[in-house]
Amino acid sequence: MTAIRVMLAEDMHMIRAALTALLRLESDIDVVAEVTRGDEIVPAALEHRPDVAIVDIDLPVVDGITAAAELRERLPECRILVLTALGQPGQVRRALTAGIGAFLVKDAPGHRLADAIRRTAAGLRVLDPELVSAAMEYGESPLTPRESTVLREAARGASAEEIASRLHLSPGTVRNYLTGAITKTGARNKIDAIRIAEDAGWL
């Protein structure tokens, strides 16, 4: 029987090493690639042609869901299994909206990982009912695309002036977008708006 080719996308070295060691105990699973950043996922997948990509949501440069959505377009034969936490229901909703149907909670028992990979490779959905239920409690984002972009830049620590320069807007316009985002999320301030939007998976 041909082994299932797996790519791991996880930026935490110890977690990635532990996952790799765990999977190497399975005779029908072969880890063919490991990446640490979201922008490395598609190039590595195109090079190594994995059957399943295990993608952590919280990756640097490009988040895991954005990278996974691009991977679905560029290499549709590669199935995607998203690693998430129970505290990220909004992100799960984002992933469901992007057409990703396989999730594994990070603190799941080790034996469930191999089973989830086999099910994902077979084209089956891997969904934790509790996770999906929590995800469905979050509504659609109230933010406009421009408000989301501005808030995302602010979340990276950029000032209004820096955001204005990057997006070719005036600082006043950027502040107006931030004010709109604060109002729509029901936040107290910019930092609170970022937290609410990130928890809801709107960024």
Short mmCIF file of N, CA and C in Angstrom, two decimals, residues 17-83:
data_model
loop_
_atom_site.label_atom_id
_atom_site.label_comp_id
_atom_site.label_asym_id
_atom_site.label_seq_id
_atom_site.Cartn_x
_atom_site.Cartn_y
_atom_site.Cartn_z
N ALA A 17 8.40 19.02 15.60
CA ALA A 17 9.25 17.85 15.79
C ALA A 17 8.47 16.70 16.43
N ALA A 18 7.61 17.04 17.39
CA ALA A 18 6.81 16.01 18.06
C ALA A 18 5.81 15.39 17.09
N LEU A 19 5.19 16.22 16.26
CA LEU A 19 4.24 15.70 15.27
C LEU A 19 4.94 14.78 14.26
N THR A 20 6.10 15.22 13.81
CA THR A 20 6.86 14.42 12.85
C THR A 20 7.25 13.07 13.45
N ALA A 21 7.75 13.09 14.69
CA ALA A 21 8.14 11.85 15.36
C ALA A 21 6.94 10.92 15.55
N LEU A 22 5.80 11.51 15.88
CA LEU A 22 4.58 10.72 16.08
C LEU A 22 4.15 10.05 14.77
N LEU A 23 4.20 10.81 13.70
CA LEU A 23 3.74 10.29 12.41
C LEU A 23 4.69 9.25 11.83
N ARG A 24 5.97 9.34 12.18
CA ARG A 24 6.94 8.37 11.66
C ARG A 24 6.76 6.99 12.29
N LEU A 25 5.92 6.91 13.31
CA LEU A 25 5.60 5.61 13.90
C LEU A 25 4.54 4.87 13.08
N GLU A 26 3.90 5.60 12.16
CA GLU A 26 2.84 5.01 11.35
C GLU A 26 3.42 4.51 10.02
N SER A 27 3.21 3.25 9.73
CA SER A 27 3.81 2.65 8.53
C SER A 27 3.19 3.17 7.23
N ASP A 28 1.97 3.71 7.32
CA ASP A 28 1.28 4.15 6.10
C ASP A 28 1.28 5.67 5.92
N ILE A 29 2.12 6.38 6.70
CA ILE A 29 2.19 7.84 6.61
C ILE A 29 3.65 8.25 6.47
N ASP A 30 3.93 9.13 5.50
CA ASP A 30 5.29 9.58 5.23
C ASP A 30 5.33 11.10 5.22
N VAL A 31 6.08 11.69 6.14
CA VAL A 31 6.22 13.15 6.18
C VAL A 31 7.24 13.56 5.13
N VAL A 32 6.78 14.25 4.08
CA VAL A 32 7.65 14.58 2.95
C VAL A 32 8.14 16.03 2.97
N ALA A 33 7.52 16.86 3.80
CA ALA A 33 7.95 18.27 3.85
C ALA A 33 7.49 18.91 5.15
N GLU A 34 8.29 19.88 5.62
CA GLU A 34 7.95 20.66 6.81
C GLU A 34 8.22 22.13 6.51
N VAL A 35 7.26 23.00 6.85
CA VAL A 35 7.45 24.44 6.66
C VAL A 35 7.06 25.15 7.95
N THR A 36 7.55 26.37 8.09
CA THR A 36 7.31 27.12 9.33
C THR A 36 6.52 28.40 9.11
N ARG A 37 6.27 28.76 7.83
CA ARG A 37 5.56 30.01 7.54
C ARG A 37 4.46 29.76 6.50
N GLY A 38 3.43 30.59 6.60
CA GLY A 38 2.31 30.42 5.69
C GLY A 38 2.67 30.62 4.23
N ASP A 39 3.59 31.53 3.96
CA ASP A 39 3.95 31.79 2.56
C ASP A 39 4.80 30.68 1.96
N GLU A 40 5.24 29.73 2.78
CA GLU A 40 6.04 28.61 2.27
C GLU A 40 5.18 27.40 1.88
N ILE A 41 3.91 27.43 2.25
CA ILE A 41 3.05 26.26 2.07
C ILE A 41 2.86 25.89 0.61
N VAL A 42 2.41 26.84 -0.20
CA VAL A 42 2.13 26.53 -1.61
C VAL A 42 3.39 26.11 -2.37
N PRO A 43 4.52 26.87 -2.27
CA PRO A 43 5.72 26.43 -2.99
C PRO A 43 6.19 25.03 -2.57
N ALA A 44 6.15 24.74 -1.26
CA ALA A 44 6.58 23.42 -0.81
C ALA A 44 5.63 22.33 -1.30
N ALA A 45 4.34 22.61 -1.29
CA ALA A 45 3.37 21.63 -1.75
C ALA A 45 3.52 21.35 -3.25
N LEU A 46 3.77 22.39 -4.01
CA LEU A 46 3.96 22.20 -5.45
C LEU A 46 5.22 21.39 -5.74
N GLU A 47 6.21 21.53 -4.86
CA GLU A 47 7.46 20.77 -5.05
C GLU A 47 7.32 19.32 -4.61
N HIS A 48 6.69 19.09 -3.44
CA HIS A 48 6.67 17.75 -2.85
C HIS A 48 5.39 16.97 -3.10
N ARG A 49 4.34 17.63 -3.56
CA ARG A 49 3.07 16.99 -3.90
C ARG A 49 2.53 16.10 -2.78
N PRO A 50 2.26 16.66 -1.61
CA PRO A 50 1.71 15.84 -0.53
C PRO A 50 0.25 15.48 -0.80
N ASP A 51 -0.20 14.39 -0.19
CA ASP A 51 -1.61 14.02 -0.25
C ASP A 51 -2.42 14.82 0.77
N VAL A 52 -1.78 15.12 1.89
CA VAL A 52 -2.44 15.87 2.97
C VAL A 52 -1.48 16.93 3.50
N ALA A 53 -1.99 18.14 3.66
CA ALA A 53 -1.22 19.21 4.29
C ALA A 53 -1.84 19.49 5.66
N ILE A 54 -1.03 19.36 6.70
CA ILE A 54 -1.48 19.67 8.06
C ILE A 54 -1.07 21.11 8.33
N VAL A 55 -2.05 21.98 8.53
CA VAL A 55 -1.79 23.41 8.58
C VAL A 55 -2.24 24.00 9.92
N ASP A 56 -1.30 24.61 10.62
CA ASP A 56 -1.65 25.35 11.83
C ASP A 56 -2.25 26.69 11.41
N ILE A 57 -3.22 27.18 12.15
CA ILE A 57 -3.85 28.47 11.81
C ILE A 57 -2.89 29.62 12.02
N ASP A 58 -2.20 29.61 13.16
CA ASP A 58 -1.36 30.75 13.55
C ASP A 58 0.05 30.61 12.99
N LEU A 59 0.22 31.00 11.74
CA LEU A 59 1.54 30.95 11.10
C LEU A 59 2.00 32.37 10.78
N PRO A 60 3.31 32.61 10.81
CA PRO A 60 3.81 33.94 10.46
C PRO A 60 3.75 34.22 8.96
N VAL A 61 3.81 35.50 8.62
CA VAL A 61 3.81 36.05 7.26
C VAL A 61 2.42 35.93 6.62
N VAL A 62 1.94 34.70 6.43
CA VAL A 62 0.59 34.47 5.91
C VAL A 62 -0.08 33.48 6.85
N ASP A 63 -1.30 33.79 7.30
CA ASP A 63 -1.96 32.88 8.24
C ASP A 63 -2.35 31.58 7.54
N GLY A 64 -2.54 30.54 8.35
CA GLY A 64 -2.77 29.21 7.82
C GLY A 64 -4.01 29.08 6.95
N ILE A 65 -5.09 29.79 7.30
CA ILE A 65 -6.32 29.67 6.52
C ILE A 65 -6.17 30.31 5.15
N THR A 66 -5.55 31.48 5.11
CA THR A 66 -5.31 32.15 3.83
C THR A 66 -4.43 31.27 2.94
N ALA A 67 -3.38 30.71 3.52
CA ALA A 67 -2.48 29.84 2.75
C ALA A 67 -3.20 28.57 2.31
N ALA A 68 -4.04 28.02 3.18
CA ALA A 68 -4.77 26.80 2.83
C ALA A 68 -5.75 27.05 1.69
N ALA A 69 -6.40 28.21 1.70
CA ALA A 69 -7.33 28.53 0.62
C ALA A 69 -6.60 28.64 -0.71
N GLU A 70 -5.39 29.23 -0.69
CA GLU A 70 -4.60 29.33 -1.91
C GLU A 70 -4.15 27.94 -2.36
N LEU A 71 -3.78 27.10 -1.40
CA LEU A 71 -3.35 25.74 -1.72
C LEU A 71 -4.47 24.94 -2.39
N ARG A 72 -5.70 25.13 -1.93
CA ARG A 72 -6.85 24.44 -2.54
C ARG A 72 -6.98 24.81 -4.00
N GLU A 73 -6.69 26.08 -4.33
CA GLU A 73 -6.79 26.53 -5.72
C GLU A 73 -5.63 26.01 -6.57
N ARG A 74 -4.42 26.05 -6.00
CA ARG A 74 -3.23 25.71 -6.77
C ARG A 74 -3.00 24.21 -6.88
N LEU A 75 -3.40 23.47 -5.85
CA LEU A 75 -3.16 22.02 -5.83
C LEU A 75 -4.38 21.32 -5.22
N PRO A 76 -5.48 21.30 -5.96
CA PRO A 76 -6.75 20.79 -5.41
C PRO A 76 -6.70 19.32 -4.97
N GLU A 77 -5.78 18.55 -5.51
CA GLU A 77 -5.70 17.14 -5.11
C GLU A 77 -5.09 16.96 -3.72
N CYS A 78 -4.49 18.01 -3.18
CA CYS A 78 -3.92 17.95 -1.82
C CYS A 78 -5.02 18.29 -0.82
N ARG A 79 -5.33 17.35 0.07
CA ARG A 79 -6.33 17.58 1.11
C ARG A 79 -5.70 18.38 2.25
N ILE A 80 -6.53 19.13 2.96
CA ILE A 80 -6.02 20.00 4.02
C ILE A 80 -6.66 19.65 5.35
N LEU A 81 -5.81 19.48 6.37
CA LEU A 81 -6.25 19.23 7.74
C LEU A 81 -5.76 20.39 8.59
N VAL A 82 -6.69 21.15 9.14
CA VAL A 82 -6.33 22.34 9.90
C VAL A 82 -6.21 22.01 11.38
N LEU A 83 -5.10 22.43 11.99
CA LEU A 83 -4.92 22.31 13.44
C LEU A 83 -5.45 23.59 14.08
#
